Short mmCIF file of C-alpha atoms in Angstrom, two decimals:
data_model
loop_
_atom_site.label_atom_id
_atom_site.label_comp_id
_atom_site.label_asym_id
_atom_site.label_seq_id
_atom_site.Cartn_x
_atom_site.Cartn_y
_atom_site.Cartn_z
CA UNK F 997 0.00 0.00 0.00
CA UNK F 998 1.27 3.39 -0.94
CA UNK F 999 2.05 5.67 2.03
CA UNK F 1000 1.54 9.58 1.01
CA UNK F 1001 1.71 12.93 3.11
CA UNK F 1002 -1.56 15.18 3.41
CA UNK F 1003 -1.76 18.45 1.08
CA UNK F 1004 -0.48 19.95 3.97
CA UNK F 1005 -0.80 20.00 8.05
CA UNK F 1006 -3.98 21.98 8.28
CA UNK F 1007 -6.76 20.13 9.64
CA UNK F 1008 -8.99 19.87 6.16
CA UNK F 1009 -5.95 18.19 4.48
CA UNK F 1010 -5.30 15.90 7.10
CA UNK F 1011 -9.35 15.30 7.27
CA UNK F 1012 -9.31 14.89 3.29
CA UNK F 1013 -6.38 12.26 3.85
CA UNK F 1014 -8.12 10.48 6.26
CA UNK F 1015 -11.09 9.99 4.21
CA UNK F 1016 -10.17 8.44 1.98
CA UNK F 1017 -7.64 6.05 4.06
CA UNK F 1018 -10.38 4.91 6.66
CA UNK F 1019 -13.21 5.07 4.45
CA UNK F 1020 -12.00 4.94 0.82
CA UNK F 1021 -9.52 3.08 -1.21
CA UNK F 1022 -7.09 5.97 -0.95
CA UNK F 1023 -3.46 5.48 -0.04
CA UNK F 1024 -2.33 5.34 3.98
CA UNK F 1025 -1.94 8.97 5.52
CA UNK F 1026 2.05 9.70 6.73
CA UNK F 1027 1.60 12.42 9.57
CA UNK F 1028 4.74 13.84 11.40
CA UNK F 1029 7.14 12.21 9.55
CA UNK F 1030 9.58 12.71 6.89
CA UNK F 1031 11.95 10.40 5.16
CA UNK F 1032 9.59 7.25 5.27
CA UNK F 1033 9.27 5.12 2.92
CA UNK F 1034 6.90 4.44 -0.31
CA UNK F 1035 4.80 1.17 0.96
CA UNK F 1036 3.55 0.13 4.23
CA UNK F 1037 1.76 -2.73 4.73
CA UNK F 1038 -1.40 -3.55 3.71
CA UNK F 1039 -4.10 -2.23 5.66
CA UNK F 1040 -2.78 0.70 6.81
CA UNK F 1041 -4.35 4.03 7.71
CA UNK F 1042 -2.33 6.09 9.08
CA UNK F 1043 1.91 6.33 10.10
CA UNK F 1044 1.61 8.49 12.85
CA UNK F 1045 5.32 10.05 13.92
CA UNK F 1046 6.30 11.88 17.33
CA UNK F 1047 9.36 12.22 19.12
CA UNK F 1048 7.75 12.57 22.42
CA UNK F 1049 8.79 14.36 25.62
CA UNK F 1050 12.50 12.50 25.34
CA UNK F 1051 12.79 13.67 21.62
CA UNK F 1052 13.01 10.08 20.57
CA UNK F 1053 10.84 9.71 17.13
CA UNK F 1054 8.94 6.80 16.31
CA UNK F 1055 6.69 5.96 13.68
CA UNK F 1056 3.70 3.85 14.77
CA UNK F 1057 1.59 1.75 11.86
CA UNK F 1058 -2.06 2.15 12.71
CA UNK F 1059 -4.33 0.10 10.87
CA UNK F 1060 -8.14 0.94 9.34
CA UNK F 1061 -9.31 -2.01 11.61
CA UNK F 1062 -7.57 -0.41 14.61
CA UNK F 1063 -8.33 3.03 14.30
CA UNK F 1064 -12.57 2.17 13.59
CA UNK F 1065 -12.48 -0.52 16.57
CA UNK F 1066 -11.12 2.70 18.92
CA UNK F 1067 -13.33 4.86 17.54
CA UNK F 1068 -16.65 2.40 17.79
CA UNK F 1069 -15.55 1.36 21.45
CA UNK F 1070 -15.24 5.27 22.06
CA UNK F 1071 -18.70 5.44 20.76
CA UNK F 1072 -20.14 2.32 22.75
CA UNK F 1073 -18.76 4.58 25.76
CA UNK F 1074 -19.49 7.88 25.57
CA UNK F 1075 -21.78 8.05 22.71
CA UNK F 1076 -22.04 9.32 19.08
CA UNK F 1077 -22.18 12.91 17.99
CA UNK F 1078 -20.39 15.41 16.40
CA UNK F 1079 -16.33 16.63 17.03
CA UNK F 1080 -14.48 19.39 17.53
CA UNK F 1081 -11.01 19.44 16.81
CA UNK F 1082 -8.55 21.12 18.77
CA UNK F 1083 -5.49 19.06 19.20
CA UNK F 1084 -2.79 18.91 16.51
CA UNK F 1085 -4.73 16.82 13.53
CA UNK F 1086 -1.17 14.72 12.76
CA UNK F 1087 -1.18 13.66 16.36
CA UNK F 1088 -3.06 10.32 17.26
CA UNK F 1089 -5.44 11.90 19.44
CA UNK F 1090 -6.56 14.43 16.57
CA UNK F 1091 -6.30 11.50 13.85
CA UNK F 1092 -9.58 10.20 16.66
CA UNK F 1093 -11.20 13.06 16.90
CA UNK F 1094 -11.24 12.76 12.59
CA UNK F 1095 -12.09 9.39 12.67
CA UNK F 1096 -14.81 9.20 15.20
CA UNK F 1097 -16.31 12.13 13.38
CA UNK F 1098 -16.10 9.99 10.12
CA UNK F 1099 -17.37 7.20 11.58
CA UNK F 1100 -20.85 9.48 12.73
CA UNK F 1101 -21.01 10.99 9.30
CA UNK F 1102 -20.46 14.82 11.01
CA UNK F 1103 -18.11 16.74 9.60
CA UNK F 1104 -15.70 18.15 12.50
CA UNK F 1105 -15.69 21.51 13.29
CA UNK F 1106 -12.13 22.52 13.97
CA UNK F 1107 -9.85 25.32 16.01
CA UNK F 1108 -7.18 26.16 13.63
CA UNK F 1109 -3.74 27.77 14.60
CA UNK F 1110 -2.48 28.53 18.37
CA UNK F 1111 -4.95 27.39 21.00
CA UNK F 1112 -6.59 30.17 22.72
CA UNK F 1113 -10.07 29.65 24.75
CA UNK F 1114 -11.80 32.50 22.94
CA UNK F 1115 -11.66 30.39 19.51
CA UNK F 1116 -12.31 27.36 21.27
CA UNK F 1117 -15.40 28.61 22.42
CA UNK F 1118 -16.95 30.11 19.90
CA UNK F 1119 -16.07 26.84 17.51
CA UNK F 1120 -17.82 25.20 19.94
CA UNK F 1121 -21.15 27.54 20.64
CA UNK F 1122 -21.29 27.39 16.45
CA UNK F 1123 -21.71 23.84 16.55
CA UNK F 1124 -25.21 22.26 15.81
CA UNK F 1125 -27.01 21.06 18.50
CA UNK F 1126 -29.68 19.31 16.33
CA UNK F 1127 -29.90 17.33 12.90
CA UNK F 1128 -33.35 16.97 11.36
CA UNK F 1129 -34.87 17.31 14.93
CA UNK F 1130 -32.73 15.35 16.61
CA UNK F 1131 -30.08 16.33 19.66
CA UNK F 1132 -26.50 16.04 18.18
CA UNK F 1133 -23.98 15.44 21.35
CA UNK F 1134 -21.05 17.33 21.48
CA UNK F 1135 -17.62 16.27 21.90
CA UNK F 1136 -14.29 16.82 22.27
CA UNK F 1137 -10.68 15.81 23.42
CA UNK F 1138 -8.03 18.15 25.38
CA UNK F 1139 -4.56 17.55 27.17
CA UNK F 1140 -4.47 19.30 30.35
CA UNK F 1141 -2.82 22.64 29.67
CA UNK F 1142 -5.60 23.27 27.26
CA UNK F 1143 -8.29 22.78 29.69
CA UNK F 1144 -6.42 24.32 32.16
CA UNK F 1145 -6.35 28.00 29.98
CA UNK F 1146 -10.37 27.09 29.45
CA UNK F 1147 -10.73 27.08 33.22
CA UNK F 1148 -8.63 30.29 33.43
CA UNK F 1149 -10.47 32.25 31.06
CA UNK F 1150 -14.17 30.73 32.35
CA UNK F 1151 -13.75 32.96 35.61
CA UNK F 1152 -13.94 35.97 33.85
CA UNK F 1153 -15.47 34.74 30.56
CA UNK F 1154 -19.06 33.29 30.51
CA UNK F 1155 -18.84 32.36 26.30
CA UNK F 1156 -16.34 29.58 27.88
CA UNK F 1157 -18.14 28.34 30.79
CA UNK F 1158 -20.92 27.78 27.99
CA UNK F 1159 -18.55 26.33 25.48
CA UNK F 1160 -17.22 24.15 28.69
CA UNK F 1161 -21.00 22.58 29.84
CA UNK F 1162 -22.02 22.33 26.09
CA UNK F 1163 -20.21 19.32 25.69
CA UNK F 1164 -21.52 15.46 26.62
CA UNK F 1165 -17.95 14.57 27.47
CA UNK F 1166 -14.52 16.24 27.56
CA UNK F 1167 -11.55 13.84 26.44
CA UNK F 1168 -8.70 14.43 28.77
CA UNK F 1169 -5.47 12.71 27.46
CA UNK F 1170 -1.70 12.88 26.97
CA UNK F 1171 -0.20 13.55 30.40
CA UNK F 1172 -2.05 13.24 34.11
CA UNK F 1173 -4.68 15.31 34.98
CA UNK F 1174 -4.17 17.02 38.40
CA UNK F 1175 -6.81 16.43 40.93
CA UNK F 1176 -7.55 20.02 41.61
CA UNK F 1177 -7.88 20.92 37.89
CA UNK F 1178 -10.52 18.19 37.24
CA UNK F 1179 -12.69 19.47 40.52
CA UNK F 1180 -12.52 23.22 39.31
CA UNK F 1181 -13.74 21.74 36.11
CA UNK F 1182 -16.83 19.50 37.22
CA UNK F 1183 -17.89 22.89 39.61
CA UNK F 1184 -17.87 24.55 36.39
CA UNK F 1185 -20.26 21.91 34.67
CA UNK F 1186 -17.83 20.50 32.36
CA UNK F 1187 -17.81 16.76 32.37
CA UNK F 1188 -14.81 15.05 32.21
CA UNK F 1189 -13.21 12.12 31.36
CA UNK F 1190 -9.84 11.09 31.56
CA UNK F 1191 -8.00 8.58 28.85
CA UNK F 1192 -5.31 6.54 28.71
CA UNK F 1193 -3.60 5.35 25.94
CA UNK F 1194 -0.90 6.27 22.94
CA UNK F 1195 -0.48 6.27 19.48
CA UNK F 1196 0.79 2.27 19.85
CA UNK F 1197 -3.22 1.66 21.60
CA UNK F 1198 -4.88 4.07 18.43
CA UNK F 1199 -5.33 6.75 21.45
CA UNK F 1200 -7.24 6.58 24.49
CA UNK F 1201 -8.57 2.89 25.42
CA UNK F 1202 -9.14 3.09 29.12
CA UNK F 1203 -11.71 5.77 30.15
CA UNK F 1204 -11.39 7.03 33.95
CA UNK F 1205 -9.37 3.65 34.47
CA UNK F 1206 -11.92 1.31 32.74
CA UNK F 1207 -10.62 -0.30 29.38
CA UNK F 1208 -13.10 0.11 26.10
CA UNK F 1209 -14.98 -2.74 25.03
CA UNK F 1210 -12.32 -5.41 23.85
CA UNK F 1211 -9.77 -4.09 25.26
CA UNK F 1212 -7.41 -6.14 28.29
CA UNK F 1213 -5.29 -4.81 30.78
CA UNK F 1214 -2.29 -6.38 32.52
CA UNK F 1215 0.00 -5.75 35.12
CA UNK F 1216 3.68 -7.41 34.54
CA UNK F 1217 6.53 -6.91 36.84
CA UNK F 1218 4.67 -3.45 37.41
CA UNK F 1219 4.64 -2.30 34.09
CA UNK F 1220 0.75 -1.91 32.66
CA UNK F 1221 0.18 -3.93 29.62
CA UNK F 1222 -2.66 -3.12 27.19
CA UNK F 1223 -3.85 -5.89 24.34
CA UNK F 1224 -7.10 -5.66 22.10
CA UNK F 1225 -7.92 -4.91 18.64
CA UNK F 1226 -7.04 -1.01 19.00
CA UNK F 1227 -3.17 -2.10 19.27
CA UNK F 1228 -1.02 -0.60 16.21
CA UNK F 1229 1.22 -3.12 14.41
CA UNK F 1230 4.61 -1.91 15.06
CA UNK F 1231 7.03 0.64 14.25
CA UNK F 1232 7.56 1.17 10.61
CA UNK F 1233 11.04 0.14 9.55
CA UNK F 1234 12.19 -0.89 13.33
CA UNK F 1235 11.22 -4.45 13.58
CA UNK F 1236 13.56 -4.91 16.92
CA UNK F 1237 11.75 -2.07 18.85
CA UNK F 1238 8.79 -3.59 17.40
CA UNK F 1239 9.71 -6.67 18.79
CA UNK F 1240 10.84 -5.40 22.28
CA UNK F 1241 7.49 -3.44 22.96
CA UNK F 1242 4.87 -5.31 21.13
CA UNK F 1243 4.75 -9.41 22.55
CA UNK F 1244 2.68 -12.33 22.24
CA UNK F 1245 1.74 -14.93 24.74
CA UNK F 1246 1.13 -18.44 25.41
CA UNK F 1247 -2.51 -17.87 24.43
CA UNK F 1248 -2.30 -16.15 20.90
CA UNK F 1249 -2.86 -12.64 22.90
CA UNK F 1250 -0.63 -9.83 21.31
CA UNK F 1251 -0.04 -7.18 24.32
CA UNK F 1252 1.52 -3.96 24.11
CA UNK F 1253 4.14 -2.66 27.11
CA UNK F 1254 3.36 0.95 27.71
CA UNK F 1255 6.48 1.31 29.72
CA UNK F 1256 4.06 2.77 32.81
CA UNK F 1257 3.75 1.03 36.09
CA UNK F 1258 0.50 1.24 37.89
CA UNK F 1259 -2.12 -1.68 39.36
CA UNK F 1260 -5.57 -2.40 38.99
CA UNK F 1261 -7.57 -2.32 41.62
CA UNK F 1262 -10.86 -3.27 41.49
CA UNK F 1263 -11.28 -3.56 37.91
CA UNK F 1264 -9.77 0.55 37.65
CA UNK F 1265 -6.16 1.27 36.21
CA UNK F 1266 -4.67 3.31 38.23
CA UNK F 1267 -0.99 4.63 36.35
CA UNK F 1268 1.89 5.85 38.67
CA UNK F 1269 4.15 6.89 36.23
CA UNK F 1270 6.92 5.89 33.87
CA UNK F 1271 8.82 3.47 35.03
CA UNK F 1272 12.00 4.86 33.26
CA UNK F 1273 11.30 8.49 34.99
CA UNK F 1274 13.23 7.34 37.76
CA UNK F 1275 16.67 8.77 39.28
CA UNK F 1276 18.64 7.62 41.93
CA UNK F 1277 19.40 10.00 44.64
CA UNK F 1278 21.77 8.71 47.34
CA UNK F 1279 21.15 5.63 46.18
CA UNK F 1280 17.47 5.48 46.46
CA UNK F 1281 15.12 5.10 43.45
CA UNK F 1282 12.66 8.27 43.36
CA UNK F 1283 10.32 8.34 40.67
CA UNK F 1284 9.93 11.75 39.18
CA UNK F 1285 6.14 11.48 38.35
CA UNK F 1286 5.27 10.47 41.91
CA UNK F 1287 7.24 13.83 42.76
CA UNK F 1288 5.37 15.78 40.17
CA UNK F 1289 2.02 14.49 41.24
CA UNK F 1290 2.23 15.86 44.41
CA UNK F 1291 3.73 19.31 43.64
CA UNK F 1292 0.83 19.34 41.45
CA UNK F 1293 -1.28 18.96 43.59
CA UNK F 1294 -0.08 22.48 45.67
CA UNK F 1295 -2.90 25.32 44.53
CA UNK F 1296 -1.24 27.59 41.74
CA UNK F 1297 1.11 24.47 40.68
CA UNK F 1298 -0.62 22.76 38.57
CA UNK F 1299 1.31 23.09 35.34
CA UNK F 1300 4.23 22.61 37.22
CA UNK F 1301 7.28 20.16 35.61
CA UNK F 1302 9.13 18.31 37.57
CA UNK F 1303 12.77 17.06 35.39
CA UNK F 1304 16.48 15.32 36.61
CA UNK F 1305 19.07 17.68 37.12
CA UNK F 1306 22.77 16.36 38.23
CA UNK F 1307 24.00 16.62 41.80
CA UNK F 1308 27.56 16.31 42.89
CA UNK F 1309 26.80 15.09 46.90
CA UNK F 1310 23.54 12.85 45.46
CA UNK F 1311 24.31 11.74 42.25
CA UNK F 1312 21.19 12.68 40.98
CA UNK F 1313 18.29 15.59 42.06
CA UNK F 1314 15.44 17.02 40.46
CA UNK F 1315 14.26 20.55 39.70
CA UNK F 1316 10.45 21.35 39.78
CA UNK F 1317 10.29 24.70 36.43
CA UNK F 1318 7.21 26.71 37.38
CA UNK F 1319 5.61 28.68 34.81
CA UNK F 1320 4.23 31.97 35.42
CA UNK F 1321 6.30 33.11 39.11
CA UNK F 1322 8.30 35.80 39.97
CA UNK F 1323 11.67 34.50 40.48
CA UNK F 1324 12.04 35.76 43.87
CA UNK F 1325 9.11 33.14 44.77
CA UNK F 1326 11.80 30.72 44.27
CA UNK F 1327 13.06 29.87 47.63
CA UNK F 1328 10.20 30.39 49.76
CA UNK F 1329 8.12 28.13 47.01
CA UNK F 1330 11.02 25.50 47.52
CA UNK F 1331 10.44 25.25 51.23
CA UNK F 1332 6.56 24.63 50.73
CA UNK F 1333 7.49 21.86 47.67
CA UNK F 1334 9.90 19.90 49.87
CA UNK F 1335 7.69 19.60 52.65
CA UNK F 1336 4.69 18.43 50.66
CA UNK F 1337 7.04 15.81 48.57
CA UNK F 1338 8.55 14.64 52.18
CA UNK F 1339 4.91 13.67 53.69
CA UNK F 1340 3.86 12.44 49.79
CA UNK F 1341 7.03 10.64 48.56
CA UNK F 1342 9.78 10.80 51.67
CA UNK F 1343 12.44 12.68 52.04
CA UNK F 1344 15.26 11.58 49.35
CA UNK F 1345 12.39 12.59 46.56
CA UNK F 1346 12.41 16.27 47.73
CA UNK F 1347 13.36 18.58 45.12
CA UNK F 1348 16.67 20.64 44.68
CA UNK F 1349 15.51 23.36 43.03
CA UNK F 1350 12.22 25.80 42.13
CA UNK F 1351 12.84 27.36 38.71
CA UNK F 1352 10.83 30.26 37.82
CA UNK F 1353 10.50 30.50 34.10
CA UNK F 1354 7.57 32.83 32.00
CA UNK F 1355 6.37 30.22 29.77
CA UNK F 1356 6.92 26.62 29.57
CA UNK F 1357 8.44 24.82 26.23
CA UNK F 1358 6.06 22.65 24.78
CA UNK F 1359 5.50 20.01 21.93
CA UNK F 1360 3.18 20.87 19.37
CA UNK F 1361 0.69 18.35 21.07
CA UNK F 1362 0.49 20.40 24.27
CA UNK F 1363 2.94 18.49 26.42
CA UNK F 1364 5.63 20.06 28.05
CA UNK F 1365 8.67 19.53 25.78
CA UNK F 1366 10.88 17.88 28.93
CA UNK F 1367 13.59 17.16 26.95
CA UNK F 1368 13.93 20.98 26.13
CA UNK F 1369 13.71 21.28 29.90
CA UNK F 1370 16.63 19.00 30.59
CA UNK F 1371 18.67 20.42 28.41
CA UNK F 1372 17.87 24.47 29.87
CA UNK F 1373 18.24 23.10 33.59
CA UNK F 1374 21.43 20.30 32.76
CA UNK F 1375 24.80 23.10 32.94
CA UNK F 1376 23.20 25.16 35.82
CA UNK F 1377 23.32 22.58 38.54
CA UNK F 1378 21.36 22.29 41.48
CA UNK F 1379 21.35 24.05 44.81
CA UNK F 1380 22.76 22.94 47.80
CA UNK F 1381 20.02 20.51 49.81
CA UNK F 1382 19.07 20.64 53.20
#
């Protein structure tokens, strides 16, 4: 099967594209990347291409069958309606938004260019709310920063609190949601619901910790494992990462290893970060999510990034980059941060540092770009700890 680029990155192109790969004969859609090659296998829909927060690309083969199975189990969930797009379209959880709009026969309405809430909500107000006499749900998928700006701009903006409740459901992927962010959202009358899942799952497949119709969970030596027919079939052109990430059992099941610990309790996923977002620091294993979880959960920190940094008397330390502070915040900030991360984590997890920085780097997917982060934070060193 031929593998060709959209007319371009704007949302119609990539819509166009996708037509015709899910629901036509057309040729599979190559978003992100550059440099791949002419054929894929056969049904393909989509090569979807990201480096990710560590800057390391990958190229993830998505199949027709995989990306309508997501989409219908999304459906089964939540329900059918009509989509608004405002996540990058060449990212998976746009290339959903697309399909499940496809798949319902409404034509997505869309938020071009930088995300800003006033956009956002009038896209969304314009939306119908009835076909033929019928109710048309709204929906619509966000990463945390974005909904965090909505919620910013709702206190003093009443288009956005109605753009907010107008929606069935609110997707809420890509990185955790913090705990206080989802409550100021439900006391607005959004309604929320979180997803887990990456480009190698087609997007989401466990909703608010409960996997989508077909869809298996697994815990391994820690590490969550996700199987069902939303899994992609590899990397393009890297059959030994394929082979290291993607596995099949005793029983025929093919299971994909997110590289995420967590445990199920009770039926619910619950994630507790990457298990490779761990440093050592005098010689004990902290894991930097656990860390960032609770700073996150201080009021006023809830974009807050928590990344490595060297240290010459622990070997390793971490730095928590606040967006938005005045720098002389810094150190009385730091003293609230460690204690919080002491009673939350223990005491070799607390922090180093508190950077104060305007803005924060991010991907063009919304997430904070950590390896930028890293590499502003690596030559300054920490301060001294306690």
């Amino acid at each position: 099967m031929r593998l060709e680029p959209p007319a371009s990155d704007d949302p119609r192109d990539v819509l166009r594209a996708l037509r015709a790969a899910v629901l036509g004969a057309g040729p599979a859609v190559a978003l992100g990347g550059s440099d791949l090659p002419a054929e894929v296998p056969p049904g393909t829909a989509a090569v979807v291409t990201t480096s990710g927060s560590t800057g390391v690309p990958k190229s993830v083969v998505l199949s027709r069958n995989a990306l309508i199975s997501s989409a219908y189990a999304t459906a089964a969930r939540i329900g059918e309606g009509s989509w608004l797009l405002a996540v990058p379209a060449t990212y998976v959880a746009g290339v959903q938004v697309m399909v499940r709009a496809l798949l319902a026969d409404h034509e997505p309405a869309v938020v071009a260019g930088p995300f800003r809430p006033e956009p956002f909500a009038a896209a969304a107000l314009g939306m119908a709310s009835h076909a033929d006499g019928v109710r048309v749900p709204r929906f619509t998928s966000l990463v945390p920063a974005q909904l965090q700006r909505l919620l910013d701009a709702a206190e003093h903006d009443d288009a956005v609190v109605q753009a907010l409740r107008s929606f069935e459901a609110i997707l809420i992927g890509g990185q955790a949601l913090a705990p206080s962010v989802r409550e100021r959202a439900e006391a607005t009358g959004a309604r929320i619901v979180r997803t887990y899942g990456s480009s190698e799952t087609s997007g989401g497949c466990v909703y608010d910790g409960v996997p989508l119709e077909g869809v298996r969970m697994a815990i391994v030596d820690g590490e969550v494992r996700l199987s069902g027919p939303t899994l992609a079939d590899g990397y393009l052109g890297d059959r030994e990462r394929t082979a290291s990430v993607f596995s099949t059992d005793a029983d025929g099941t093919r299971w994909y290893r997110t590289g995420d610990g967590g445990e199920i309790r009770d039926g619910v996923l619950h994630v507790t970060g990457r298990l490779d977002n761990v440093i050592v620091s005098g010689g004990v294993n902290v894991s930097l999510d656990r860390v960032e979880a609770a700073v996150r959960g201080i009021a006023g920190l809830e974009s807050a990034v928590v990344v490595p940094i060297p240290d010459a008397d622990w070997g390793e330390g971490s730095a928590v980059v606040v967006p938005g502070i005045a720098a002389s915040r810094e150190r009385a900030l730091l003293a609230e941060i460690r204690d919080v991360v002491d009673a939350a984590v223990g005491a070799p997890a607390r922090p180093a540092r508190v950077v104060a920085i305007e803005e924060l780097p991010t991907l063009s997917s919304g997430k904070p770009d950590r390896a930028s982060l890293r590499r502003l934070l690596g030559e300054g060193g920490p301060k001294p700890r306690d």
